XYZ file of C-alpha atoms in Angstrom:
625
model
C 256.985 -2.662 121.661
C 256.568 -6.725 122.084
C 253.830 -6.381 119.817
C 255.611 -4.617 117.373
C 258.324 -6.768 116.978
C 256.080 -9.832 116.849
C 254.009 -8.216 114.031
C 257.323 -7.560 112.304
C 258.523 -10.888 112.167
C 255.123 -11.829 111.269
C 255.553 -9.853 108.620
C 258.807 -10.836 107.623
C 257.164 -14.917 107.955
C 254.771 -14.144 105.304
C 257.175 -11.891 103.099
C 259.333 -14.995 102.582
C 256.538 -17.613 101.938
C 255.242 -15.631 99.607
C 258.756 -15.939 97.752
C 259.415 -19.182 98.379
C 255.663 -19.656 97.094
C 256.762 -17.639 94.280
C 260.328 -19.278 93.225
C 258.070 -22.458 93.275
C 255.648 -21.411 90.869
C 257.720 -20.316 88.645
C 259.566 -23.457 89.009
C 256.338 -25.155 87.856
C 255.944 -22.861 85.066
C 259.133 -23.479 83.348
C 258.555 -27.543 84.006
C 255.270 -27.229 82.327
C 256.816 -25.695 79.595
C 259.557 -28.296 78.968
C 256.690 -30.616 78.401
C 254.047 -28.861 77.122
C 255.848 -26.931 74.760
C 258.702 -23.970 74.666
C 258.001 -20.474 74.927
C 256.830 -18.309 71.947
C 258.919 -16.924 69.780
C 256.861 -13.868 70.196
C 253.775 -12.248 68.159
C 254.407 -13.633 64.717
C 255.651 -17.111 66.320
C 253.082 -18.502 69.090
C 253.850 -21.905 69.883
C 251.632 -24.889 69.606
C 250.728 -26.966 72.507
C 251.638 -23.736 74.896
C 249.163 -22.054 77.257
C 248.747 -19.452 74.527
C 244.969 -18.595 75.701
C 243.835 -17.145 78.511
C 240.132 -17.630 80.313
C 237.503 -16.192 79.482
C 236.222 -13.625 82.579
C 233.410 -12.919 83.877
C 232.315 -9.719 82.052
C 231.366 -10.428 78.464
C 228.575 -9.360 76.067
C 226.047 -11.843 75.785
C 227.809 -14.009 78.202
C 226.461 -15.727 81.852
C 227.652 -14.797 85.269
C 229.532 -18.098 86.047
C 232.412 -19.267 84.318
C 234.154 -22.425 86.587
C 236.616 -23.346 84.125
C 235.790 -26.502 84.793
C 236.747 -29.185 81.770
C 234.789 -32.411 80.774
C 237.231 -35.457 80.912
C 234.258 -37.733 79.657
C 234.340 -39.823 76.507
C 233.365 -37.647 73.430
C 230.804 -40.891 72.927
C 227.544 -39.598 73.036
C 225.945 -42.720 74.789
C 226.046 -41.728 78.303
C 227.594 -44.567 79.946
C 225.965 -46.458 83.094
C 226.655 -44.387 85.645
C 228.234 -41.917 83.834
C 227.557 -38.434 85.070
C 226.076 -35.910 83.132
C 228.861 -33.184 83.320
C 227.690 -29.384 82.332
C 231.190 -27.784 80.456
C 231.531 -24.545 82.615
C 233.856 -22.621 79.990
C 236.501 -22.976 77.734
C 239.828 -20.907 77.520
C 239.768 -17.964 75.250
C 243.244 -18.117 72.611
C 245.374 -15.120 72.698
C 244.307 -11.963 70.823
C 247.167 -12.683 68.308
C 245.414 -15.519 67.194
C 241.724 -13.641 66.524
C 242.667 -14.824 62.439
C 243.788 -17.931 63.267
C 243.619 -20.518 60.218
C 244.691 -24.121 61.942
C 245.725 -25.629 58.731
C 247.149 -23.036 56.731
C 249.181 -21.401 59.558
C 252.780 -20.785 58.940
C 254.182 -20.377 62.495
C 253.131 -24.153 62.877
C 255.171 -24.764 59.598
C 258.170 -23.260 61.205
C 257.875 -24.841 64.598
C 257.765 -27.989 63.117
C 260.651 -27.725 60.843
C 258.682 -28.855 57.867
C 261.143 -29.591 54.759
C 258.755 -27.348 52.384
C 259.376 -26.756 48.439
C 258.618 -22.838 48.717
C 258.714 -22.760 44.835
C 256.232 -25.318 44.414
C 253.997 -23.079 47.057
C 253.760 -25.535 49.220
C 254.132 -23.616 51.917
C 250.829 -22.187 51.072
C 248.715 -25.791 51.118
C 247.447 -27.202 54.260
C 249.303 -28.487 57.233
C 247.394 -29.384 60.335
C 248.401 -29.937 63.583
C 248.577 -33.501 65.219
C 246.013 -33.044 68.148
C 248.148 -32.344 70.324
C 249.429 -29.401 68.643
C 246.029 -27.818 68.365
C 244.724 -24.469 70.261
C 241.413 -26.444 72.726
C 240.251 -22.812 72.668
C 238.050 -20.453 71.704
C 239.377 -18.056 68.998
C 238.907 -14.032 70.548
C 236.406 -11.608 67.908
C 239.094 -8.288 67.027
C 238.651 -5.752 69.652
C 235.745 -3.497 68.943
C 234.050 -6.268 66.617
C 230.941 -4.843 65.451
C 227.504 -7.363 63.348
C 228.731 -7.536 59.514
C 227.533 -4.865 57.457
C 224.389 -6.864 55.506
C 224.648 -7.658 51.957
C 223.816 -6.649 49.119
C 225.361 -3.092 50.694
C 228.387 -5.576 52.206
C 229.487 -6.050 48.530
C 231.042 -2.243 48.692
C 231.638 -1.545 52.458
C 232.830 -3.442 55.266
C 233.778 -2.131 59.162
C 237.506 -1.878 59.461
C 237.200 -3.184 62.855
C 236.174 -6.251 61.686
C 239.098 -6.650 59.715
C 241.808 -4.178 60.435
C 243.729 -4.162 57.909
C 244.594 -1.834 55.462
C 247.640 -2.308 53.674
C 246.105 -3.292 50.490
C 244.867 -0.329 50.307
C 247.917 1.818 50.163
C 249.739 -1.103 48.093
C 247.208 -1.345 45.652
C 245.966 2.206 45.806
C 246.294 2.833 42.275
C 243.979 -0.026 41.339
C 240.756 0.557 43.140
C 241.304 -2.742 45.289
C 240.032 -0.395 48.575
C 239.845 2.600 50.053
C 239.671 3.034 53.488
C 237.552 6.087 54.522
C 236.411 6.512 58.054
C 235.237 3.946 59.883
C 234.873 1.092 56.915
C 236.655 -0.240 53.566
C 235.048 0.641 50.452
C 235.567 -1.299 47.311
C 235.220 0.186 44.257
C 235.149 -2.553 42.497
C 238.763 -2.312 40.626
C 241.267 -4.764 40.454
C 245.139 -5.308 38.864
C 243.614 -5.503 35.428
C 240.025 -3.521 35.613
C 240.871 0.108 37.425
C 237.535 0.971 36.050
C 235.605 -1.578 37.573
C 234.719 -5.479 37.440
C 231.130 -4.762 35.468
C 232.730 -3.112 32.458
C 235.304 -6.157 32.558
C 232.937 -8.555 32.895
C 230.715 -7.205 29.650
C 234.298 -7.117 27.493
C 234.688 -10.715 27.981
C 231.083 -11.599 27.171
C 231.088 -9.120 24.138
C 234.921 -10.935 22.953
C 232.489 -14.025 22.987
C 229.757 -12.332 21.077
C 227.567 -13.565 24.176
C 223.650 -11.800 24.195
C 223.344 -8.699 25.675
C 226.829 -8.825 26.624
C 225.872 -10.588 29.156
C 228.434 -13.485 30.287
C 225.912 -15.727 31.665
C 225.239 -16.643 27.747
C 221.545 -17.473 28.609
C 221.979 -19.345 31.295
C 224.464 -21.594 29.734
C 227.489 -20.272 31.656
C 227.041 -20.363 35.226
C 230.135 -20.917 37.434
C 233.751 -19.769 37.560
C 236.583 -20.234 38.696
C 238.784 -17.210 39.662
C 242.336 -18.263 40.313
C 244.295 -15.257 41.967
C 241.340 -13.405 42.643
C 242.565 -10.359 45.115
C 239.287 -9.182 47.286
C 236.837 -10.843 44.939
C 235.319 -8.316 42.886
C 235.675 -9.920 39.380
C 232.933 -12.428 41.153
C 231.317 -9.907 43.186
C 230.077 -8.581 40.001
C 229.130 -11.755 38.788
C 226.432 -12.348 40.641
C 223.891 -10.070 39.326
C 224.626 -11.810 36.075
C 223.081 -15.615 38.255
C 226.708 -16.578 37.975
C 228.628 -17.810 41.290
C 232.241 -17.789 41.455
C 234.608 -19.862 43.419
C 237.301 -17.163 44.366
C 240.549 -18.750 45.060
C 243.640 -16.773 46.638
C 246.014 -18.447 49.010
C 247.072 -16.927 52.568
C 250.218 -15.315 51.186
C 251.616 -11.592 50.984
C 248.659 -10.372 50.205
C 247.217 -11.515 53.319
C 243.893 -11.535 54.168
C 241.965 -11.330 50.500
C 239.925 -13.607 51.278
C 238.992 -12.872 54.367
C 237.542 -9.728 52.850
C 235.908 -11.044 50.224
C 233.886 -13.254 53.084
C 233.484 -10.333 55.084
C 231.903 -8.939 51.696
C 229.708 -12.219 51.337
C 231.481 -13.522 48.502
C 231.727 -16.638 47.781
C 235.241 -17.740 48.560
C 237.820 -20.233 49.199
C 241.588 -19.938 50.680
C 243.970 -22.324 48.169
C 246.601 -22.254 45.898
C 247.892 -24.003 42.750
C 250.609 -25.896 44.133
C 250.902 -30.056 44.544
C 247.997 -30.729 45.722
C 244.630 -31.096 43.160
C 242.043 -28.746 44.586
C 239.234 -29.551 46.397
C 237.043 -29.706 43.390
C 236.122 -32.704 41.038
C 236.743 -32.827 37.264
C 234.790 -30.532 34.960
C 232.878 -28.263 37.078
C 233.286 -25.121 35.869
C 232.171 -23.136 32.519
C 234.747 -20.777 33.210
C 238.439 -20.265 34.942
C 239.946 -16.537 35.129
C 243.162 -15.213 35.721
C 243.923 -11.548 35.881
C 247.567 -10.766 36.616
C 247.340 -13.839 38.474
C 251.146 -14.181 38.856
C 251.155 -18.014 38.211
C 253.988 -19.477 36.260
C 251.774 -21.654 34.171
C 255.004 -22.952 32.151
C 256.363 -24.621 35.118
C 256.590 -28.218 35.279
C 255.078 -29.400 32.157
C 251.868 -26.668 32.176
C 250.904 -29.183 35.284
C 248.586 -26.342 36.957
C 247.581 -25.288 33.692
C 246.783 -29.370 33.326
C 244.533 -28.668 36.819
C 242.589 -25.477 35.574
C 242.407 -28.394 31.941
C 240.829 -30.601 34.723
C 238.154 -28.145 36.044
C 236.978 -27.250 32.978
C 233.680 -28.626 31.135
C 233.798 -29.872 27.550
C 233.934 -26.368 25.574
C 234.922 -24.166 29.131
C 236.778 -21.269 28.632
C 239.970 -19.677 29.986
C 240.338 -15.835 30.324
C 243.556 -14.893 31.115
C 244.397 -11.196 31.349
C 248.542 -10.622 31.589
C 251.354 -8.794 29.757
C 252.020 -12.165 27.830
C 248.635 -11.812 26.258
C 249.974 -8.448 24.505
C 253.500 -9.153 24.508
C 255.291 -5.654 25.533
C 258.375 -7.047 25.577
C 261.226 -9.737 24.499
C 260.220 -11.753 27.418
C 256.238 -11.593 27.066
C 256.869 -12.629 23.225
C 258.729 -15.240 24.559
C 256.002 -16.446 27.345
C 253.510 -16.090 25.068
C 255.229 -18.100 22.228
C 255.540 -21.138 24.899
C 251.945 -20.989 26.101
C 250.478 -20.879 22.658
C 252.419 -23.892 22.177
C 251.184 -25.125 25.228
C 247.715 -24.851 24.891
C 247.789 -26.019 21.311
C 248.907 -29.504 22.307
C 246.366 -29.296 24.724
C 244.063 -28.876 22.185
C 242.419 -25.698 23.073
C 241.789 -22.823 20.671
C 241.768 -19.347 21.332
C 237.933 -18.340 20.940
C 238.673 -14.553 21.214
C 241.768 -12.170 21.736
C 241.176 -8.506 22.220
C 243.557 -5.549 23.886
C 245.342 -7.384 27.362
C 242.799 -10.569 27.114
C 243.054 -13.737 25.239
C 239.900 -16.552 26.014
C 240.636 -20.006 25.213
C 238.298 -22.985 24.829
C 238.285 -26.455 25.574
C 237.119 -29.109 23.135
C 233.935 -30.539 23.257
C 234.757 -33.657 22.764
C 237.650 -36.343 22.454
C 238.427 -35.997 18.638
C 241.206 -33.868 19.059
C 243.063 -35.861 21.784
C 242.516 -39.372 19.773
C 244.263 -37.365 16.804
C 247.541 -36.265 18.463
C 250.972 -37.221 17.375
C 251.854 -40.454 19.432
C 254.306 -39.065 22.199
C 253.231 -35.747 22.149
C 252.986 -33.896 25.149
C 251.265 -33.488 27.839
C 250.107 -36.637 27.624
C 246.389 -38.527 28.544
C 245.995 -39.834 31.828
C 246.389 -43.477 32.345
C 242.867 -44.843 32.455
C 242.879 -46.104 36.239
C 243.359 -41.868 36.921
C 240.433 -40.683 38.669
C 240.225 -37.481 37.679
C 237.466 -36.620 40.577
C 239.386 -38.086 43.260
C 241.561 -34.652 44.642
C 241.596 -34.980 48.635
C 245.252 -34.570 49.663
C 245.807 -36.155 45.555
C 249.239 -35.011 44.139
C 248.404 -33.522 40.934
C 248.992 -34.633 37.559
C 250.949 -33.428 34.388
C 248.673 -35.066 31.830
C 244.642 -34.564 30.020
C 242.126 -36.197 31.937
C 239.748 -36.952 28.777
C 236.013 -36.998 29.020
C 233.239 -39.890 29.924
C 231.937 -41.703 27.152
C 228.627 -39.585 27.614
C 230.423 -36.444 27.392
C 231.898 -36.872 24.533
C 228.776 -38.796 23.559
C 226.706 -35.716 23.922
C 229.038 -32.975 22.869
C 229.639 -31.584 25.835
C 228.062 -32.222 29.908
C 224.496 -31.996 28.437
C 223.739 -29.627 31.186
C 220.265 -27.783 31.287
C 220.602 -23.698 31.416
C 220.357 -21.859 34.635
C 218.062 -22.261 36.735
C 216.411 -25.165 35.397
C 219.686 -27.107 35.942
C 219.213 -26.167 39.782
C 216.544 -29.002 39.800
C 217.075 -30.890 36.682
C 218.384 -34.696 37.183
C 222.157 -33.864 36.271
C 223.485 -36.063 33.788
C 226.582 -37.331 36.430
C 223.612 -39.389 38.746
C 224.399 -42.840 36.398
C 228.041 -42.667 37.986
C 226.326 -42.948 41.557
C 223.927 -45.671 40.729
C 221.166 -43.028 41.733
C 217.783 -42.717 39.691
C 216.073 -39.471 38.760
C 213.224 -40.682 40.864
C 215.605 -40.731 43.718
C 216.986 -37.198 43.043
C 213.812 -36.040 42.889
C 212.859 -36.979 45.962
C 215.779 -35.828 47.602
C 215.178 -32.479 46.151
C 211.513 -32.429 47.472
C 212.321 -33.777 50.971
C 215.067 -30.829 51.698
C 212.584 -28.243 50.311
C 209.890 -29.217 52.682
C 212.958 -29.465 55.406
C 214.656 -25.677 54.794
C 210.946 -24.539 55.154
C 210.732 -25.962 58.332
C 214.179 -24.950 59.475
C 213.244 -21.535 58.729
C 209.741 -21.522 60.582
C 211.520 -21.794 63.861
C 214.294 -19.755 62.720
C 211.665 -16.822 61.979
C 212.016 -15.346 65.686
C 215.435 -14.714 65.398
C 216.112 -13.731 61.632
C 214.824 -10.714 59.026
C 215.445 -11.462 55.279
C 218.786 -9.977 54.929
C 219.703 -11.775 58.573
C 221.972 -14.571 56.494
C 224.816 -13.947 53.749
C 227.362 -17.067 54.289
C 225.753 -20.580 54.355
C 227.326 -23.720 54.670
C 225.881 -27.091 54.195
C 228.641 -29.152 56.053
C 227.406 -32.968 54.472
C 225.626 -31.783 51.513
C 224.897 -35.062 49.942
C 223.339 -34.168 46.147
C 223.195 -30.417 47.531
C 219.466 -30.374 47.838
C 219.207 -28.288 50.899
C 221.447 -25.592 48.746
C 218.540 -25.789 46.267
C 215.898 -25.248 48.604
C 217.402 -21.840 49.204
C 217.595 -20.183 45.521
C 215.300 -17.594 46.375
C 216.812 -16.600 49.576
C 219.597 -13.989 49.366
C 222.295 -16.427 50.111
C 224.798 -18.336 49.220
C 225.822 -21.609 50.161
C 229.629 -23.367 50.407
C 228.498 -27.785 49.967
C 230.713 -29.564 51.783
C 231.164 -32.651 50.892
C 233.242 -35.492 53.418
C 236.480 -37.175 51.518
C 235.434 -40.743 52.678
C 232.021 -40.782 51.060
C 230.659 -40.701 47.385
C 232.308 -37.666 45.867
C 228.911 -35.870 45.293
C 230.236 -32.794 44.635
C 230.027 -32.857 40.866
C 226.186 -33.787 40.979
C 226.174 -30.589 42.984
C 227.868 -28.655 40.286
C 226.280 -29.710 37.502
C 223.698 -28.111 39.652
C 224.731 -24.803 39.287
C 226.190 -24.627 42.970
C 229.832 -24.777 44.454
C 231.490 -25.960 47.073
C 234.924 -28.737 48.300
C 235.921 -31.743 49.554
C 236.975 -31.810 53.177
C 237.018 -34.205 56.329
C 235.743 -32.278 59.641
C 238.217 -34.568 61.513
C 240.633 -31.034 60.500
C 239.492 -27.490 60.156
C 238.235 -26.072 57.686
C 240.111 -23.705 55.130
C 238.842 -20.590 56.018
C 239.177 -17.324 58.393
C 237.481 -17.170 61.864
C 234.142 -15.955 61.797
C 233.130 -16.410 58.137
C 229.755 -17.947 57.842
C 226.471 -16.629 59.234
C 225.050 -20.285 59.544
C 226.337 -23.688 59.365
C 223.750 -26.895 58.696
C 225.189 -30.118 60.150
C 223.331 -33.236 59.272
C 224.964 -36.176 61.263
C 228.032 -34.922 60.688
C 229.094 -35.604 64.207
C 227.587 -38.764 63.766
C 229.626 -39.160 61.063
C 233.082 -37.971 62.754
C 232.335 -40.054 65.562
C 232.341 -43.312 63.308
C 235.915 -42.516 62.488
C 236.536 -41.785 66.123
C 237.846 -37.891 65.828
C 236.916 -35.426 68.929
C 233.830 -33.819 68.865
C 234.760 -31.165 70.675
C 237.198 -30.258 68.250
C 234.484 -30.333 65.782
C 232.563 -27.831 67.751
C 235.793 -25.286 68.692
C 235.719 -25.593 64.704
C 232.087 -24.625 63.713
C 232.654 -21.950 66.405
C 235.659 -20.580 64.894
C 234.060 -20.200 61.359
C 230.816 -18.813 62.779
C 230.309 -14.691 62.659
C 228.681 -13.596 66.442
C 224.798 -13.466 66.049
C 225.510 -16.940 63.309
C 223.248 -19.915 63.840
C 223.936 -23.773 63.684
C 221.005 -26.049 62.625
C 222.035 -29.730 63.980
C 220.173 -32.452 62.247
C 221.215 -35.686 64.184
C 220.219 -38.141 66.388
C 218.989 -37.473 70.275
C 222.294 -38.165 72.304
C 224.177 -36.158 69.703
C 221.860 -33.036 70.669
C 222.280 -33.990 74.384
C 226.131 -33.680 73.852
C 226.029 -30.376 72.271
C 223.699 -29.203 74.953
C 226.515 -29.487 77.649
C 228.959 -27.234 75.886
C 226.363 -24.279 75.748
C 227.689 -22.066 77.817
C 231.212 -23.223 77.637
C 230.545 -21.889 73.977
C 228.455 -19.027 74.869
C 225.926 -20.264 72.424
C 222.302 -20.050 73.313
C 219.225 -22.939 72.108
C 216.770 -21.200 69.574
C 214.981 -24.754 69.062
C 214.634 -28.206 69.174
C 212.000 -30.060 67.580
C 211.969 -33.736 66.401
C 211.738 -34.919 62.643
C 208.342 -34.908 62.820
C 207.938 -31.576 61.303
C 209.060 -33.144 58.214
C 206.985 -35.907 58.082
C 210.354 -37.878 56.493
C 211.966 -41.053 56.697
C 214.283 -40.113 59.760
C 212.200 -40.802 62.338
C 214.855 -40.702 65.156
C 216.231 -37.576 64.674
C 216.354 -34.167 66.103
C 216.688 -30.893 64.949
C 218.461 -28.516 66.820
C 218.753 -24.827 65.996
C 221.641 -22.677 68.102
C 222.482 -19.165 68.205
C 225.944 -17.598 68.804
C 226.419 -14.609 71.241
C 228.997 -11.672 70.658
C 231.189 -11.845 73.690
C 234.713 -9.981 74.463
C 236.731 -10.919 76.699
C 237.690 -9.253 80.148
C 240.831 -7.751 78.798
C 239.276 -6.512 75.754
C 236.636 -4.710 77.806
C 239.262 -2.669 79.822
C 240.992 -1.859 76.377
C 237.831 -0.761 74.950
C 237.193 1.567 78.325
């Protein structure tokens, strides 16, 4: 009986440390949360700076057995120190489920938390906000439960798994426009959109036969070779494209039509997430043949024609605009009256409409400066002031005025541009504005091909031809290394950093996209997006302006599909930094060999090839069971 009471009271002991334990903990919890940020609002309102992640456990696919969550505190220099030691990053936590779509710029439960004062007319709302680093999710961003490898292209440009992006609304909303169709297991696109139920092919040939283009073929013998689609749903209108050698940069913002752009990546379309709001777009001045808006929805009257001014700036000497709306056919009082305005518009703008058929009217820029010189003095819009640079666009406000051409633009008639695909590796006609010699371009053009060939020697092990979709060159420089991969199956997004030379349009005028951006922010785009990501001293680069480079690498992680690959080109203790984060990552070394290979002028650097694993996490496991 003694006993019996005494292991009662024992019992009772431990009963009420364990709530005393307990009341204290949860004391903690709610202290830590006064500093460290309030709770969520729920799903559709996570806060920033909260513990809204969770760590990764031991049973993953692809994953190791041990998982400390033990965090490096050490400088993000890559110099070890004296005496520094050389800490191995155990894990990282994994971000809640909710946040598998995440987009850490263009997220719009950080726009409400922080109370921004936002025009929502203007669509600002829609433009990037980052958070402060303190405000930013340190972890890793979950796959959707079930994730399966993307379906390879060129099948991927009509089917997709739904799994991989589970949603389906479009479909129903835009059922009767052939957007989608969801049918078993994956999306199908049929290749429709708002204006072409019958497909994006038989579109595509109306335009070029409007234009009285060969063969109705819209690539105009090579002369016409990348477009700009403003609005552009899923992507099909440049889907389609592509067997024509044109590339499209597809444009749609993250708004009711949510994730459009996510499925056009999914796809392997080229595509960006933007809108026509304040800001200029990433782009510089005149680097596309052709812009295209089909039931776009853009109020192009608004404040002076200003994004109407932007698509102006975009343009090449003698570009086009096809815009396909009600306006263009005028149903109605109000069309008459749109289209009344616009004509006006353009006129003083001194484009002409090349070709009007049915719902679609093509305009054309001038090819040269005659037209502007010859205006009414005070007419409107008016030039740019000459100190305008019309290339500079990285968080530039835009402009309600004509950026006018270069003296050898208007020289030549037009950008003097060789047809596709000799312009791929012709000297473009922009190099004078860099100080840069054909000699040097050249060169350049010849050192990345003999480089991409030995990236993809010792990427052979790992990769099959129709391995890679998605490629992004994240410093791209004159977008040689682009070049050197014409005749893969790919594509590539050139990135091109805000602080240096704005390169971009060289890259252009080379028949190949891509945007301005600094990797001290991430990038505008969906989680797992890109199949491989080439980073030439960019964290070189980002450590010069003293950002974190492990927020660069959450980043590249983020953007990366499972199974994607990293080539790092950089120098030694760069590759020795990456190295420790590993398995925090759950990446995996393919390679490392030194510059060598190349026989080139970087004699102290190393490349470094890395392979990311599909994991789940623990919960998602015992869902999936």
């Amino acid at each position: 009986m003694m006993r019996g009471r005494s292991d009662l009271s024992q019992k009772k002991r431990i009963i009420t440390s364990l709530c005393v334990l307990g009341i204290f903990l949860g004391f903690l919890y709610v202290y830590h949360g006064s500093i460290f940020g309030s709770q969520s609002h729920g799903a559709s309102a996570l806060e920033y700076g909260s513990r809204s992640w969770r760590k990764l456990g031991s049973s993953y696919l692809g994953g190791d057995e041990d998982n400390d969550s033990k965090q490096d505190e050490s400088s993000t220099k890559y110099g070890q120190e004296d005496g520094e030691e050389d800490v191995i990053v155990k894990s990282f936590p994994v971000c809640d489920d909710r946040h598998s779509e995440l987009i850490p710029c263009l997220d719009r439960n950080l726009i409400y938390q922080m109370r921004l004062k936002l025009d929502l007319s203007l669509m600002e709302h829609y433009e990037r906000h980052c958070p402060v680093p303190e405000r930013r999710y340190n972890c890793l961003i979950p796959p959707p439960l079930g994730y399966k490898v993307p379906i390879k292209w060129p099948q991927s440009r009509d089917e997709v798994w739904k799994v991989n992006i589970p949603h389906t609304h479009l479909a129903q909303e835009k059922s009767d426009q052939n957007w989608m169709v969801v049918k078993g297991e994956k999306i199908l696109f049929p290749g429709g959109g708002t204006h072409f139920h019958y497909g994006a092919d038989k579109y595509i040939a109306s335009i070029a036969n409007m234009l009285n283009f060969s063969k109705n073929n819209l690539n105009n013998e090579g002369r016409l070779r990348t477009v700009f689609d403003v609005g552009c749903g899923v992507a099909s209108f440049g889907a389609y494209l592509l067997s024509s050698d044109i590339i499209a940069m597809s444009l749609a913002p993250n708004d009711v039509h949510q994730n459009q752009i996510q499925f056009a990546l999914e796809r392997g379309i080229p595509a960006y997430l933007g809108v026509l709001g304040t800001k200029r777009l990433p782009y510089p001045s005149r680097s596309f043949e052709l812009a295209h808006c089909s039931r776009c929805r853009i109020d192009w009257l608004q404040r002076d024609g200003i994004l109407l001014l932007e698509l102006d700036r975009l343009l090449r000497p003698g570009g086009y605009f096809a815009y396909s709306s009600p306006e263009a056919y005028a149903q109605d009082e109000e069309d008459l009256k749109i289209w009344r305005e616009m004509s006006a518009l353009v006129e003083r703008m001194c484009w002409r409409i090349a070709a009007k058929k049915n719902q679609t009217v093509v305009w054309q820029k001038p090819l040269t400066n005659d037209c502007y010189m010859e205006r009414e003095p005070g007419t409107q819009p008016p030039l740019c002031r000459s100190d305008d640079d019309p290339d500079a666009v990285w968080g530039v406000s835009m402009e309600a005025c004509i950026s006018t051409y270069s003296d050898h633009d208007h020289r030549e008639k037009g950008s003097g541009l060789a047809p596709w695909p000799a312009r791929l590796t012709a000297p473009p006609p922009r190099l004078a504005d860099f100080g840069y010699s054909n000699e040097m371009f050249e060169k350049d053009t010849e050192l990345w091909r003999h480089r991409v060939e030995n990236y993809w020697n010792l990427l052979s092990p790992k990769i099959e031809s129709n391995t890679l979709r998605n490629v992004m060159d994240m410093k791209s420089n004159m977008g040689s290394f682009a070049a050197a991969l014409k005749d893969k199956d790919v594509w590539v997004m050139n990135v091109v950093p805000e602080d240096g030379p704005n390169t971009l349009k060289l890259i252009y005028d080379r028949g190949l996209i891509g945007s301005v951006h600094s990797w001290c922010e991430a990038y505008s785009t969906y989680p797992r997006t890109y199949d491989l990501l080439h980073a030439w001293t960019v964290f070189s680069d980002i450590e010069k302006k003293e950002c974190s480079a492990e927020d660069l690498l959450l980043e590249m992680d983020r953007i990366l599909r499972p199974t994607g690959f990293i080539i790092i080109r950089d120098k030694q203790s760069v590759v020795d930094f990456v190295k420790k984060y590993l398995t925090a990552l759950h990446w995996e070394a393919v390679a490392v060999a030194d510059t060598s290979i190349d026989s080139d002028q970087d004699g102290d650097d190393v490349v470094f090839i890395i392979q990311k694993k599909i994991w789940l996490t623990s919960e998602s496991l015992r869902d999936s069971e």
